[in-house]
PDB file of C-alpha atoms in Angstrom:
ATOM      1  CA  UNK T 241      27.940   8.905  19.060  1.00  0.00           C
ATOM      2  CA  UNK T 242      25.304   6.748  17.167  1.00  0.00           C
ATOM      3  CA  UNK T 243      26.384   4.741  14.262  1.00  0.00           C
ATOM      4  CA  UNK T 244      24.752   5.157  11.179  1.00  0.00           C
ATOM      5  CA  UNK T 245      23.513   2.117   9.162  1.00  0.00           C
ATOM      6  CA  UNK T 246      23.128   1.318   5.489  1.00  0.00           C
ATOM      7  CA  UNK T 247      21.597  -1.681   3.793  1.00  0.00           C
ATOM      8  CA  UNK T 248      22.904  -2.857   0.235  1.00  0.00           C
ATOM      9  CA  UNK T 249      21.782  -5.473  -2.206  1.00  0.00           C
ATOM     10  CA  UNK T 250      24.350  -6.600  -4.404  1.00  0.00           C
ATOM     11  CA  UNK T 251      24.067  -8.838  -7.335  1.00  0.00           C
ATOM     12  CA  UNK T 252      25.586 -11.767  -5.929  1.00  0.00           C
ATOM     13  CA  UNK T 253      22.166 -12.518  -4.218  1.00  0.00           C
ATOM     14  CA  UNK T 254      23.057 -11.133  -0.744  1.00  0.00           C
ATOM     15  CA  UNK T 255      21.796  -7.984   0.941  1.00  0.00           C
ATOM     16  CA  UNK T 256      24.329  -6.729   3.389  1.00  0.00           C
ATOM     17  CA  UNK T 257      23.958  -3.856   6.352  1.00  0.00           C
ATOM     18  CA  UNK T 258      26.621  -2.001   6.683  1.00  0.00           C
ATOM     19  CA  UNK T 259      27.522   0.330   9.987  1.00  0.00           C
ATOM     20  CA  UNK T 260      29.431   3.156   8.918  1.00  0.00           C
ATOM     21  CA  UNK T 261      30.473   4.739  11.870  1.00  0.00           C
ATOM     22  CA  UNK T 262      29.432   7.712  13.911  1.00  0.00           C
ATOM     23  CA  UNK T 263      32.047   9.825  11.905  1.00  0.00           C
ATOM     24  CA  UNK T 264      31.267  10.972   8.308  1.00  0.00           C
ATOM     25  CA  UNK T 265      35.261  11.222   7.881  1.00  0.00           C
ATOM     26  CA  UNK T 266      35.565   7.925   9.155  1.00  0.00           C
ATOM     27  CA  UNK T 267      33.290   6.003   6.755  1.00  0.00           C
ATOM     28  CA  UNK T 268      34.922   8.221   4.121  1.00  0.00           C
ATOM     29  CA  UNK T 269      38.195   6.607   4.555  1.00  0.00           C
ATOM     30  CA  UNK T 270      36.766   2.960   5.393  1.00  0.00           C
ATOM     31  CA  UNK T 271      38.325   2.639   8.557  1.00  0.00           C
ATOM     32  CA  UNK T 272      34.914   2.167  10.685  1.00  0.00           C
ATOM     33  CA  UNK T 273      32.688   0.642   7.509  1.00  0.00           C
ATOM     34  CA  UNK T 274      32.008  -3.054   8.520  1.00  0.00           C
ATOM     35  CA  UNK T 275      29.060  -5.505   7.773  1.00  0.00           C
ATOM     36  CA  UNK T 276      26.844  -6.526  10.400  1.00  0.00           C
ATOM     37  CA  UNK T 277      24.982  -8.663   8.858  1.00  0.00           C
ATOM     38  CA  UNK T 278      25.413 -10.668   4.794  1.00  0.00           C
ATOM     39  CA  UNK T 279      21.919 -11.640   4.393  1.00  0.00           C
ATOM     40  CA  UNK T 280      22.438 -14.620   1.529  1.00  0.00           C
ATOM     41  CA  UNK T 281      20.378 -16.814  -0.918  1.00  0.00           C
ATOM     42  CA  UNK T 282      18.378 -14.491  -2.687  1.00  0.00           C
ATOM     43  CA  UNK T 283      17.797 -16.025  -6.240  1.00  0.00           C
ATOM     44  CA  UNK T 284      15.481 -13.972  -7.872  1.00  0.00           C
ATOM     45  CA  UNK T 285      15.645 -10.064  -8.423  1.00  0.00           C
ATOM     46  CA  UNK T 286      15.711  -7.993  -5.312  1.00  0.00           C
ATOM     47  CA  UNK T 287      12.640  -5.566  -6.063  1.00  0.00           C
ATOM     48  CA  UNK T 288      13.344  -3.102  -2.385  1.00  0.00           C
ATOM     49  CA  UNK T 289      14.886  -2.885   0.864  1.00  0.00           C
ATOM     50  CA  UNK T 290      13.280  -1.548   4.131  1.00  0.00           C
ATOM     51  CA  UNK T 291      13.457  -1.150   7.370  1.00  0.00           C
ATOM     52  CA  UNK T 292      11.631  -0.050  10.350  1.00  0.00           C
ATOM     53  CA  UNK T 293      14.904   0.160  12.751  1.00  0.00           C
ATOM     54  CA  UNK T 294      13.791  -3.784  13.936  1.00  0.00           C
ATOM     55  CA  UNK T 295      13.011  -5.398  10.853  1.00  0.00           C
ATOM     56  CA  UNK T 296      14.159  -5.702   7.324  1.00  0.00           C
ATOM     57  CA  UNK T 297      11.835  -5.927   4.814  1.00  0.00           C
ATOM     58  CA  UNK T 298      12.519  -7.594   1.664  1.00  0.00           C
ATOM     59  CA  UNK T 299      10.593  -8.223  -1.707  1.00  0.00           C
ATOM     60  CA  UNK T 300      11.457  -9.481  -5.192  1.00  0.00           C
ATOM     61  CA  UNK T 301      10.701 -10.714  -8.975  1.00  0.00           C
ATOM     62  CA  UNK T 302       9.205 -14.172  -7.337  1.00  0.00           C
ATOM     63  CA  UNK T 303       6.156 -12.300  -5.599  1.00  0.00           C
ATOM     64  CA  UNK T 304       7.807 -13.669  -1.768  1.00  0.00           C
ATOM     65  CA  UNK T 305       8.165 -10.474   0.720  1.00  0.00           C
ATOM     66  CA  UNK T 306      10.548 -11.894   3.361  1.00  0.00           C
ATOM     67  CA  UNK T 307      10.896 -10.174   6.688  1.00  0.00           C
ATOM     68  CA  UNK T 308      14.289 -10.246   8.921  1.00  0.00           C
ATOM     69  CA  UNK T 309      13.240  -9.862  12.917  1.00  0.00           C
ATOM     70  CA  UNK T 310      16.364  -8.323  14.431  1.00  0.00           C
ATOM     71  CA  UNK T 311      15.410  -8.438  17.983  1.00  0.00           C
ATOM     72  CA  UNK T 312      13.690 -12.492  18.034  1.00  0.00           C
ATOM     73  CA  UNK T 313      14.628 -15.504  16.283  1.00  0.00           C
ATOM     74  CA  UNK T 314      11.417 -15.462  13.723  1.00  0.00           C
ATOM     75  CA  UNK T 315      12.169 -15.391  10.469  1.00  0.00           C
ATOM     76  CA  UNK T 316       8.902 -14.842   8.271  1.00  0.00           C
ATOM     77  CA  UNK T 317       8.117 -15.704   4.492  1.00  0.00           C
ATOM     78  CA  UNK T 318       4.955 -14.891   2.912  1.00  0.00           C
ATOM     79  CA  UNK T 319       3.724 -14.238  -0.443  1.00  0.00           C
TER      80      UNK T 319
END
């Protein structure tokens, strides 16, 4: 099946996405939860997380909305 995906933020400055599995059991258990990606050097206050399935969107306490482009090599910052 699909995996399923979820995306922390964690107080050490790092957002992290997390594939759980395709198996509710599974992720219950931790034998399919892994991180695909540990997104680091956030320094200020993560305000919210989202994503559109291609990008993760990313704002915070310093005004700066950062975007993550899965799928190129662009990596955007804007305020």
């Amino acid at each position: 099946g699909d995996s399923e995906i979820v995306i922390t933020g964690a107080l050490d400055g790092t957002i992290r996405v997390w594939d759980l599995g395709a198996d509710v059991e599974e992720f219950k258990t931790g034998e399919k939860l892994r991180v695909l990606y540990a997104l680091t050097g956030y320094k200020v206050w993560l305000g919210s997380v989202a994503t559109d399935g291609r990008r993760l969107m990313s704002d915070g306490r310093d005004n700066a909305i950062i975007v993550h482009d899965f799928f190129g090599e662009q990596l955007e910052e804007g305020l």
